[in-house]
XYZ file of C-alpha atoms in Angstrom:
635
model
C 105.834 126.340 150.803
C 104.565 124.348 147.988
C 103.042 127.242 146.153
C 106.287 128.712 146.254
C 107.921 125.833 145.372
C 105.790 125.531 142.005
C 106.185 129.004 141.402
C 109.502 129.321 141.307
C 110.252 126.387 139.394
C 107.782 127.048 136.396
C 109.391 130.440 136.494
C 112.688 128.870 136.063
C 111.398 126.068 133.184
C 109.556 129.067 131.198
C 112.637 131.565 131.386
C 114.098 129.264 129.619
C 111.950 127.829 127.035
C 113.368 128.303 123.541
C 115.745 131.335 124.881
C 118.805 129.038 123.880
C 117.939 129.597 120.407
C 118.798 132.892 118.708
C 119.559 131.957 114.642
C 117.560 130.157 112.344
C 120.805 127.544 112.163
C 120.406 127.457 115.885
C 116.810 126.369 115.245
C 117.561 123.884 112.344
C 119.822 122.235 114.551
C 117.958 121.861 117.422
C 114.679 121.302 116.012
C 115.669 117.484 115.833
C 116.809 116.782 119.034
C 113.349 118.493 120.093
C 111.242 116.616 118.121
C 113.189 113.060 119.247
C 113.045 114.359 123.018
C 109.254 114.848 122.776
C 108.555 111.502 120.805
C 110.767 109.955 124.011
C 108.578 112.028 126.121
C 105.393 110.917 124.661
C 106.218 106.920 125.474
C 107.615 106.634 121.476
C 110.833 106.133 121.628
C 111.759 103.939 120.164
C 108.444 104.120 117.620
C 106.165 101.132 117.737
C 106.508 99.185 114.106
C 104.484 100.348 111.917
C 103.253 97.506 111.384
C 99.966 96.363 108.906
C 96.690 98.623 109.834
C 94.434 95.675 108.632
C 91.448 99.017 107.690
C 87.944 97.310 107.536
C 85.100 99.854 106.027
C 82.318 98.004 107.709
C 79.600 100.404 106.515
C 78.839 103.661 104.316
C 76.062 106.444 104.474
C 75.499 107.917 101.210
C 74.073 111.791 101.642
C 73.533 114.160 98.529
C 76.579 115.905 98.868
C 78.981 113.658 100.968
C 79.237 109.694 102.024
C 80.894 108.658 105.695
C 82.222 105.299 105.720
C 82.426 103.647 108.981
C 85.879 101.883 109.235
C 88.827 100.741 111.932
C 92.116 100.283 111.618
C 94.860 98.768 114.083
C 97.604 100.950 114.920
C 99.736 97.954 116.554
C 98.188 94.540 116.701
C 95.079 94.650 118.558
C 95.175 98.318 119.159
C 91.976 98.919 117.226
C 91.058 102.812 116.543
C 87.354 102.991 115.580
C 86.718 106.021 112.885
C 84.281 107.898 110.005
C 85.403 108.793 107.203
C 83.698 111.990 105.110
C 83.820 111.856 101.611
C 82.881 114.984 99.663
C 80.603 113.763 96.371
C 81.738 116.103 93.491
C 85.760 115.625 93.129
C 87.617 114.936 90.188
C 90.871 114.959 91.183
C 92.529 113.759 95.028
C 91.114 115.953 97.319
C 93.083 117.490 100.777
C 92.326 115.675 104.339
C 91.945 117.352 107.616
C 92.591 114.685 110.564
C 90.076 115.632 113.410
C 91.137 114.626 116.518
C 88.284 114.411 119.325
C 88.059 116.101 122.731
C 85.788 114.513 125.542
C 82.594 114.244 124.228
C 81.076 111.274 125.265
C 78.857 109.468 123.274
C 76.875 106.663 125.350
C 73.718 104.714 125.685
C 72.552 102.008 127.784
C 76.106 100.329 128.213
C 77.260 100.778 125.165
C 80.258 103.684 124.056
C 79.448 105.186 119.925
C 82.880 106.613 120.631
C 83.337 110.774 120.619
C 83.127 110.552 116.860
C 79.744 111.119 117.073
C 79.733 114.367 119.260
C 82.123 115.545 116.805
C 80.533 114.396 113.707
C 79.312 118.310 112.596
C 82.891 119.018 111.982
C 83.405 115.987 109.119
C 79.913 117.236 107.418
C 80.868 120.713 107.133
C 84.290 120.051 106.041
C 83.264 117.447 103.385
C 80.837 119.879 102.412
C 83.518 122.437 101.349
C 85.512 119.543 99.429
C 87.556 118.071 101.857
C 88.127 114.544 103.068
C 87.695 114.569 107.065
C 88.774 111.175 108.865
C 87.628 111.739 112.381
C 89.299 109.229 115.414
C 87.826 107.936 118.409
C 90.134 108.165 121.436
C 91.092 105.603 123.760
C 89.268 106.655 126.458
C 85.425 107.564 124.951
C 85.850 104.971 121.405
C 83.527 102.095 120.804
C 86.397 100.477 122.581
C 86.198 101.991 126.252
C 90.256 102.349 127.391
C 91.850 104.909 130.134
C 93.243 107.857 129.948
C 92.562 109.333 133.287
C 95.806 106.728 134.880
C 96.853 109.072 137.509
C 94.359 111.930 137.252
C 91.858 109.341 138.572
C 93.045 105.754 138.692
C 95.887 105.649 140.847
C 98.243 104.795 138.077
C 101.700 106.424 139.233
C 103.220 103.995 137.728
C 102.256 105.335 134.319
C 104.907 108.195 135.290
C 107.886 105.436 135.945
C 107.178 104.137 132.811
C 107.206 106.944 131.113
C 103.654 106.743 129.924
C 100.922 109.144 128.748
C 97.488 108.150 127.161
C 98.487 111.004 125.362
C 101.451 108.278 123.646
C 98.232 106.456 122.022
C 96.439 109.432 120.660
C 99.677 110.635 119.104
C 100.632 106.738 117.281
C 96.441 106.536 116.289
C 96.459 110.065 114.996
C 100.172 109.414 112.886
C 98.715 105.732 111.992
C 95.749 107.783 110.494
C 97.783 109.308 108.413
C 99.500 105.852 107.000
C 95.832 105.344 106.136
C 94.583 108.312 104.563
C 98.167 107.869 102.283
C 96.679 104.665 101.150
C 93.202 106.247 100.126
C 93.378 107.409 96.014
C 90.645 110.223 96.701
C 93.201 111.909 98.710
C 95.899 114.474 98.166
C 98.827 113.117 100.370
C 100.484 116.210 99.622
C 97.710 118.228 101.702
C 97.156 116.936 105.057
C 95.580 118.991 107.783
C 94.945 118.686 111.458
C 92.762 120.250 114.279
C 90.336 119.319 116.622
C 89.352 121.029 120.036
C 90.564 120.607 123.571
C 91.995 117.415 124.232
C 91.495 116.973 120.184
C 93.726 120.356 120.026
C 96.130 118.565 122.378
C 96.679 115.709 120.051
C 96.387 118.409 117.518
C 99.422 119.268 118.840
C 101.178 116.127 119.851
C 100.867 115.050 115.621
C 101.953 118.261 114.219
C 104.935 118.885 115.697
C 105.752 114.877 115.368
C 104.640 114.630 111.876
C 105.922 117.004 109.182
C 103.070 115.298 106.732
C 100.888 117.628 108.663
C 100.743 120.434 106.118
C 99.074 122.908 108.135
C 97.574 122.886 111.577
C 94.727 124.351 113.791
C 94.336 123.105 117.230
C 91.745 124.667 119.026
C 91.655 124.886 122.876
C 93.887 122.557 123.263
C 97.295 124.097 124.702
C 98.221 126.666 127.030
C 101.461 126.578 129.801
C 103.172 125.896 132.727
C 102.169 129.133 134.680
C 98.584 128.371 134.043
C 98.805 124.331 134.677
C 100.827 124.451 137.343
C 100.587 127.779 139.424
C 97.461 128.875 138.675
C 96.188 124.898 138.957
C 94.278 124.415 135.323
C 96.185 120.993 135.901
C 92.796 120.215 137.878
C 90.698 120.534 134.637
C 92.924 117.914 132.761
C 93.255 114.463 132.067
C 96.671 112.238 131.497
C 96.215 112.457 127.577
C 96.989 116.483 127.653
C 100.405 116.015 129.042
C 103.796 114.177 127.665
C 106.054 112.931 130.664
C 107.682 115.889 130.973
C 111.767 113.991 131.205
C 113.374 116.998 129.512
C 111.708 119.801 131.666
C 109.930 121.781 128.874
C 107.748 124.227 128.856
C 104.528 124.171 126.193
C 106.255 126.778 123.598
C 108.304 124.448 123.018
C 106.064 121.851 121.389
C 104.204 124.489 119.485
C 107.391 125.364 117.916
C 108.134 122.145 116.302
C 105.213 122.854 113.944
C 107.584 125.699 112.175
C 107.310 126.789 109.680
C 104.516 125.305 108.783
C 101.227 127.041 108.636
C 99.968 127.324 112.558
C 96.742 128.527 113.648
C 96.405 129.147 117.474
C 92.905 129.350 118.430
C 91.155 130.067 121.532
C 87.906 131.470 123.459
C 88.466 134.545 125.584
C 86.709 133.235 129.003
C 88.123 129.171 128.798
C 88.889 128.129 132.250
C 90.863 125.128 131.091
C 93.002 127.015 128.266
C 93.151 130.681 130.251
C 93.586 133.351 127.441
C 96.866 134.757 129.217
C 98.501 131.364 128.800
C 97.567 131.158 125.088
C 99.039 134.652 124.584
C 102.357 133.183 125.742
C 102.526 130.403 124.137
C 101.911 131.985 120.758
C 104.460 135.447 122.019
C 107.312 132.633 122.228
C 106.343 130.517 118.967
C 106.198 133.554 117.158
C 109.673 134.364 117.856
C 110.732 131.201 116.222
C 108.227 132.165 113.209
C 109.742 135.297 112.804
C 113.541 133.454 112.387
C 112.016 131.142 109.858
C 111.065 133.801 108.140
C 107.519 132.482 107.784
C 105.589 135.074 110.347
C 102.464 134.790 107.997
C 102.251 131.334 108.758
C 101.436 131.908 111.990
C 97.917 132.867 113.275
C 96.313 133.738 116.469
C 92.518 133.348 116.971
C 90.701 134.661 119.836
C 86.650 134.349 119.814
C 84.010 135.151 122.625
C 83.298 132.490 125.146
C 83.781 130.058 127.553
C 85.574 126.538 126.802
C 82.810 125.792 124.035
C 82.775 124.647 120.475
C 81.572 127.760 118.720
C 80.896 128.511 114.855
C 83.142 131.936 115.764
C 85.831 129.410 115.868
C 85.307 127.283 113.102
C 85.215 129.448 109.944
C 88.218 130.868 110.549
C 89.343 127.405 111.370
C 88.423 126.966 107.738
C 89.271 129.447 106.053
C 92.526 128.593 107.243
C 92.705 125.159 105.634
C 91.445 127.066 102.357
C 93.952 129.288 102.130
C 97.172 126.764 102.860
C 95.892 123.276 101.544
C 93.030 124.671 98.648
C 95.387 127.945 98.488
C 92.170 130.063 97.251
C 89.818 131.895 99.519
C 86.354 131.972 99.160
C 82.961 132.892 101.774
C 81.871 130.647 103.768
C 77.930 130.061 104.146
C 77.251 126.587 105.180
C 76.613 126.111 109.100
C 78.321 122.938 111.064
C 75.556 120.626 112.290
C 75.093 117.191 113.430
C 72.887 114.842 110.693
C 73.528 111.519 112.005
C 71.512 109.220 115.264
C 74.780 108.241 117.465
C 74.016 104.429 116.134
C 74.125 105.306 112.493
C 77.928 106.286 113.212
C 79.267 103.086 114.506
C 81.456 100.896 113.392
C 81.579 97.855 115.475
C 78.864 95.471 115.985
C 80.795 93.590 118.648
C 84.129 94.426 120.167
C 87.116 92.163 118.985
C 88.286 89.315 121.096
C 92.140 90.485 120.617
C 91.535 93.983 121.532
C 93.939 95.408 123.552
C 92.439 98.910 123.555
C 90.980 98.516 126.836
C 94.680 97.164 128.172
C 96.950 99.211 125.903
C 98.783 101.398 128.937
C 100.335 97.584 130.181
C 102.622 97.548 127.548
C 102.717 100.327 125.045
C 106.572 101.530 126.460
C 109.207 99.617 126.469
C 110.852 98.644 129.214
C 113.941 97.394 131.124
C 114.301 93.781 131.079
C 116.620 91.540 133.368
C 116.929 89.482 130.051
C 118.669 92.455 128.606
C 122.545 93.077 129.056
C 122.618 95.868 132.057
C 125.455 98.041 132.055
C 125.103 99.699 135.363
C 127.043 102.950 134.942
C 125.077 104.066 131.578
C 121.992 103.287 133.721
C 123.024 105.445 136.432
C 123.904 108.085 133.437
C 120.520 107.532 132.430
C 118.586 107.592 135.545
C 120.143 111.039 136.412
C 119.093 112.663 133.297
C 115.561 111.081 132.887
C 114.478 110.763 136.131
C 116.375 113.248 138.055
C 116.837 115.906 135.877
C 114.904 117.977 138.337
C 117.722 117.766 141.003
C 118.846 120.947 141.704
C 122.318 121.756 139.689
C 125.240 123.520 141.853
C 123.850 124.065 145.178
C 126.185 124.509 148.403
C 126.274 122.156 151.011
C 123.541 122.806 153.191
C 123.811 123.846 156.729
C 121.989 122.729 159.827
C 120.090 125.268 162.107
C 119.566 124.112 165.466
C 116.028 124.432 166.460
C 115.526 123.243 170.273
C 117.087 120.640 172.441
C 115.883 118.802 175.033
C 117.112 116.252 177.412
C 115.186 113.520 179.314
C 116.432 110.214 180.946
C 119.980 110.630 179.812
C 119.181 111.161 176.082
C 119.012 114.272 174.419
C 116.253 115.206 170.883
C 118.081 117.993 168.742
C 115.745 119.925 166.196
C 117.225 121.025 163.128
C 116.197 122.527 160.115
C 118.101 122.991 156.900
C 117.574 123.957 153.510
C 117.200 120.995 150.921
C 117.208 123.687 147.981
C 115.823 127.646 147.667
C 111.960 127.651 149.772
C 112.079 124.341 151.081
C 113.040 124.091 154.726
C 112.838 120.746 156.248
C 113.836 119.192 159.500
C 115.504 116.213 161.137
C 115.695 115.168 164.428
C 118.898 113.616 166.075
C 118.671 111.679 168.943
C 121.934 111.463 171.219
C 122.653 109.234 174.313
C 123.938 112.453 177.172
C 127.094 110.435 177.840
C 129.096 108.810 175.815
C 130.666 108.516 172.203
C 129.238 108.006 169.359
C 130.665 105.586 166.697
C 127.758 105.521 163.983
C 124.959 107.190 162.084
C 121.910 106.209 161.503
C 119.678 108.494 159.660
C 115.617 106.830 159.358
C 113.019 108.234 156.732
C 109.884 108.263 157.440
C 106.385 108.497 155.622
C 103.794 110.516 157.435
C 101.942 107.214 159.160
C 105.917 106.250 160.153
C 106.342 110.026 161.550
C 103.093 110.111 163.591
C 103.748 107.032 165.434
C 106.980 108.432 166.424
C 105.319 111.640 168.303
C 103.395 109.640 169.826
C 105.952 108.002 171.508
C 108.138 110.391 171.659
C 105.883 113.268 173.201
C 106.005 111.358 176.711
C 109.345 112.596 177.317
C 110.541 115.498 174.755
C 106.429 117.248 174.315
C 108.507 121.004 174.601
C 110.112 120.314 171.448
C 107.901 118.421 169.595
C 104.602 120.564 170.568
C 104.283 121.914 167.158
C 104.799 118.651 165.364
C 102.380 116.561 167.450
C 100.083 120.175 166.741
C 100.540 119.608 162.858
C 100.292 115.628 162.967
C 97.100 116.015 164.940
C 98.467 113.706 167.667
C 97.427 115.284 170.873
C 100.023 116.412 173.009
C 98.174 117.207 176.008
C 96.180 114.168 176.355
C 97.080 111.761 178.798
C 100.172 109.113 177.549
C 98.705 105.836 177.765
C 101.528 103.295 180.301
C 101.766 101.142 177.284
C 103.165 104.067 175.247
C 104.901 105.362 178.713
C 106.481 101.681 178.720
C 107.604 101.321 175.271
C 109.537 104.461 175.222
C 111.216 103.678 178.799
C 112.991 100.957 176.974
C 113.598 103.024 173.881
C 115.253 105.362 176.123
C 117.347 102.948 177.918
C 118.261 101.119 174.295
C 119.614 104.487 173.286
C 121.512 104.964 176.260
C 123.498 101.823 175.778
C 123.640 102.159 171.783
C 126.949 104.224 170.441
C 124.741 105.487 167.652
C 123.232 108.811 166.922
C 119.759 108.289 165.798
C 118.265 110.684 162.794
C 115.160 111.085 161.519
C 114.262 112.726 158.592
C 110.915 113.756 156.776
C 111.256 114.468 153.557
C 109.104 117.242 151.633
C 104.944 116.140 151.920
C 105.888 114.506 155.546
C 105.898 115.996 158.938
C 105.873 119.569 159.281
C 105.413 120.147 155.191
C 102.805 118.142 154.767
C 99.869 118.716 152.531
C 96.999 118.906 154.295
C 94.126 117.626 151.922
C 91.770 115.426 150.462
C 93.374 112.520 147.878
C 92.169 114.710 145.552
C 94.205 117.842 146.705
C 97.080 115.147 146.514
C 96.730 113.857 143.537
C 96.920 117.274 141.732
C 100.242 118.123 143.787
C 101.732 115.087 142.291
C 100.853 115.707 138.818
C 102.090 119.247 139.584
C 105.623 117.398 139.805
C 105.170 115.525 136.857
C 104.671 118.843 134.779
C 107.721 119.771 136.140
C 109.901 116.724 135.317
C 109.960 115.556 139.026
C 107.857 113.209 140.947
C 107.339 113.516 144.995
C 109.306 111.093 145.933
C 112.244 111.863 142.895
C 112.274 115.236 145.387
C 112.187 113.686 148.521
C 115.124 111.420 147.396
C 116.864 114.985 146.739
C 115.891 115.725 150.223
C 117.374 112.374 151.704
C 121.113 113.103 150.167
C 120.514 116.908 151.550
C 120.450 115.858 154.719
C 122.985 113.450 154.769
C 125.586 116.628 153.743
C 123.862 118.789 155.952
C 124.830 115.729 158.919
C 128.251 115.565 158.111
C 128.902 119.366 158.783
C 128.178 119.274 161.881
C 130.645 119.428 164.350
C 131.715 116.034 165.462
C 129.983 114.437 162.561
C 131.719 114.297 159.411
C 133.859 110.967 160.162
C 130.962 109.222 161.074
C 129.489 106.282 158.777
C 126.194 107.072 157.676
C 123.556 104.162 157.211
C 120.024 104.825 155.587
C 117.069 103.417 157.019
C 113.177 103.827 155.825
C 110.087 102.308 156.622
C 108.117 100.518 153.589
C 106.926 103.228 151.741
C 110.434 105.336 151.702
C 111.959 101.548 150.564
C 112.451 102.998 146.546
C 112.770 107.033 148.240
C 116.923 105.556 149.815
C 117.751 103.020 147.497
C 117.814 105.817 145.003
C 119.468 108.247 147.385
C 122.468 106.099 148.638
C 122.910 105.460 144.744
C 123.897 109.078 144.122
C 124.927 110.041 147.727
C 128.609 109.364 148.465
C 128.224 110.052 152.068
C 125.832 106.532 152.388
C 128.085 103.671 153.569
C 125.176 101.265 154.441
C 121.455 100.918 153.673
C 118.815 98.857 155.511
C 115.850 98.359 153.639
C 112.688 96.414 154.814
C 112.234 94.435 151.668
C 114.148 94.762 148.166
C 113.110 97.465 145.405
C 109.358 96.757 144.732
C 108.284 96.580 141.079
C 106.883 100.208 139.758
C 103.091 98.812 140.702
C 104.109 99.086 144.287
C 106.286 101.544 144.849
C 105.973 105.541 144.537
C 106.422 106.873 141.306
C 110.047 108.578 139.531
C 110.096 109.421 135.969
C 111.014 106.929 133.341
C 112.928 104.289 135.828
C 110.922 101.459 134.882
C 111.950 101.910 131.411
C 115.947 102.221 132.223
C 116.415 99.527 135.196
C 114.812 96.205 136.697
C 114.123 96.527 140.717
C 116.552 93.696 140.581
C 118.958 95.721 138.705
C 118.808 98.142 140.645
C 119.502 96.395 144.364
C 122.363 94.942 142.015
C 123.266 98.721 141.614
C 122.555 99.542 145.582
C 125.073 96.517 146.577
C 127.729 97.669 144.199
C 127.742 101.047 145.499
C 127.302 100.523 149.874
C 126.403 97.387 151.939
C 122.981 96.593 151.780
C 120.660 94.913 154.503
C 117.336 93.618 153.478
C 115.196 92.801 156.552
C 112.174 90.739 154.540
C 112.571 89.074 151.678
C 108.930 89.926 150.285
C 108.167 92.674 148.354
């Protein structure tokens, strides 16, 4: 169901990349809004201050033909970016930069990080060799400073994704803070700025290009493809945080690539990259070149395909070159020199010790901004708000669903119903309704569960309704032919009888990922499901709160159930999953929650929510909207 599922929304999301625009007005209009969406997307919006980069050359190498001074600057305060500057010898007038972003090439010795600088270090000789200035950046992640970038790839960090944070935010402010710098350096043509690096370099490539229009001309290598290949075909797997933006306005990748028009844009690739499939590439640049073509600048784009697997090659580089010469030098000429490392990784670095007010290593605590109960809260422009950043990949327009009965089953004067119904197009889920035989009912009470919370109930409740629940208990793994210990025999005896004497009907729900849609795998085959949804502009649970207010409409069509009140109930983990629900669900007329709205540390993860309410905020919100029951006070 899930592969489905992706497939049919990254169909959707690439249909309709860039197919809204059709004039070059259209584009001139939009391009704007784009290029404010993605800043908001990439964790900078609003933009840090740019405040004073306090650069510190704390070395040079002098070579024949070139010098590479060994400096840092501090893209906020304390965010310290470690970086070589190449120097060619023979100028006499300001010469054109290339900003070289790095990929993951670690650089490391005995404890200590020379930052992927080094790895990359052929690229600054070659290109100071050919007369150009070539500042080259560590990243966060493999710098003389040692950060993260892999937050929920490897860490755990979901809550990266509720605050609307990327590591790729950092490499985007270092790599347009690089630029403040080079503008400040006399050597240097500010007129005739280039970019490129390779794979996750191509990605922030990318991310400064179509932020920064002092980019003059661009060549990211290996460092983009799309959705198809990321999310249906799985490349996701092969990629860290710092390759994606938090993807709030559902795009697809064409449409970052396209805020580099009409600049000069060189796409370049290896035919067998595993990472950066060749089919994706060829889409990417199919839909940018459309946009090319209306800005009239179609030889300004470029597409580069070379032999080979996910490699730095020489195949790629000279054109790389020789694309530089021909927009920033604009004259062409052979090239003959060869790219190859000079320097010992120690000769490179810039920091003897790392600074005391470093935040580097800390940077992902605080680089967004975020909601404050200090802050005035106006509570229907943050429901606005939360709908179109953090839901915005709620279905639009569906019908009430409708409720298939599945089985039903009877046993000591209560009956289990099975129903399934559709929460949107390829994902059936079921609930299961629990009814005393006589009597009427008065109330609704619809539970949640988590998968831990949904095995414990078949194990109870396969002691008295196994026929219907076979499957389930199959699925969960709890055995359903083994015999039912008398203290599980006991406890649902009295559950029984409480249901007998209650006038409520009894629901329980699992969500997508729980129960009979579960996904059976490792963390690791979990992990890359849930960045699947982030690609997508949805988080699991974001879905499975879709999936709570589905059922409660598919509840109140059925017969006999429509005047009922509904109340939500969840078990800790499905706490943040109906609080968010009963805020958009008009059928909710009462929640109970175990404990209040847990801080975005705690709780699953929803895009952006951090950044638009408190948790106190929002169970200010939940109160407004339906009574509220909190069972614990802790969190």
């Amino acid at each position: 169901m899930l592969a489905d599922y992706f497939r049919g929304e990254t169909r959707r999301l690439a249909d309709a990349s860039l197919e809204d625009i059709q004039t070059l007005d259209e584009w001139k209009s939009r391009q704007p809004q784009m290029r404010a969406e993605l800043l908001e997307m990439l964790g900078l919006d609003p933009l840090p201050p740019r405040t004073e980069l306090r650069a510190q050359v704390t070395g040079t190498l002098v070579e024949p033909d070139f010098t590479v001074e060994k400096l840092h600057f501090q893209s906020m305060p304390g965010l310290y970016v470690t970086a070589n500057l190449y120097l060619p010898k023979s100028t006499n007038q300001p010469v054109p930069a290339i900003l070289y972003a790095c990929g993951h090439g670690m650089v490391k010795s005995n404890g200590v990080s020379y930052g992927n600088k080094v790895h990359y270090q052929h690229h600054g000789i070659w290109f100071a060799r050919h007369g150009y200035a070539c500042l080259i950046l560590d990243t966060v992640q493999m710098g003389e400073i040692e950060g993260i970038h892999h937050g929920t790839a490897r860490e755990g960090m979901w809550w990266w994704n509720s605050r609307g944070y990327s590591s790729a935010a950092v490499e985007a402010w270092n790599g347009i803070r690089a630029l403040d710098y080079l503008e400040t350096r006399p050597e240097i043509d500010r007129t005739r700025f280039g970019a490129t690096g390779r794979s996750g370099g191509g990605a922030y490539t990318w991310w400064v290009a179509a932020l920064d229009e002092r980019i003059a001309a661009a060549c990211p290598v290996a460092g983009i493809t799309d959705l198809e290949n990321y999310v249906v075909d799985g490349v996701v797997e092969g990629h860290c945080d710092c390759m994606f933006p938090v993807n709030t306005y559902r795009w697809d990748f064409p449409q970052i690539a396209a805020l580099v028009a009409p600049r000069p844009l060189l796409i370049a690739n290896t035919d067998k990259d595993t990472i950066f499939p060749l089919d994706g590439v060829q889409r990417v640049h199919e839909r940018v070149r459309r946009i090319y073509d209306l800005c009239g600048a179609s030889d300004r784009l470029g597409l580069l395909i070379t032999e080979g697997p996910h490699k730095d090659t020489q195949d790629l580089q000279v054109p790389v070159l020789r694309w530089f010469d021909r927009f920033l030098r604009r004259e062409p000429r052979s090239i003959e020199l060869a790219a190859a490392p000079r320097f010992r990784p120690e000769q490179l670095k810039v920091l003897e010790r790392l600074p005391e007010d470093e935040i580097t290593r800390r940077c992902q605590e605080q680089f967004t901004r975020l909601a404050s109960d200090a802050d005035p809260f106006d509570a229907t422009r943050a429901l606005s708000q939360l709908e179109r950043k953090t839901f915005a990949g709620w279905p639009k327009g569906l019908p009430n669903p409708t409720a298939r009965l599945l089985s039903s089953q009877e046993h000591e004067g209560v009956k289990l119903s099975v129903f399934a119904f559709e929460s949107q197009p390829g994902v059936t889920l079921r609930f299961y309704v629990v009814t005393p035989v006589q009597g009427a009912i008065k109330s609704l009470t619809l539970r949640v569960v988590d998968e831990q919370g949904w095995r414990d109930q078949l194990r109870l409740g396969r002691s008295g309704f196994l026929a219907s629940l076979k499957a389930e208990c199959e699925q969960a793994g709890v055995l359903a032919d083994a015999a039912v210990p008398d203290g599980e025999r006991e406890e649902f005896s009295k559950l029984m009888a409480a249901f007998r004497q209650n006038e409520t009907c009894y629901v329980t729900l699992t969500p997508r990922g729980v129960g009979m849609t579960q996904s059976a795998g490792d963390r690791k085959v979990l992990t890359l499901i849930r960045r699947r949804f982030m690609l997508l502009g949805q988080t699991l649970a974001g879905m499975q709160a879709w999936d709570v207010r589905r059922a409660v409409q598919a509840l109140q069509a059925l017969p006999g159930y429509s005047p009922l009140p509904i109340q939500l109930a969840a078990n800790s983990e499905m706490t943040e999953v109906i609080s968010f629900a009963a805020l958009f669900e008009p059928g909710v007329s009462s929640v109970t929650l175990p404990h209040p709205v847990r801080r975005d540390l705690d709780a699953p993860d929803f895009l952006n929510w951090s950044r638009i309410v408190t948790p106190a905020q929002l169970m200010v919100m939940l109160e407004k909207r339906c009574a509220v029951t909190v069972q614990s006070s802790g969190r």
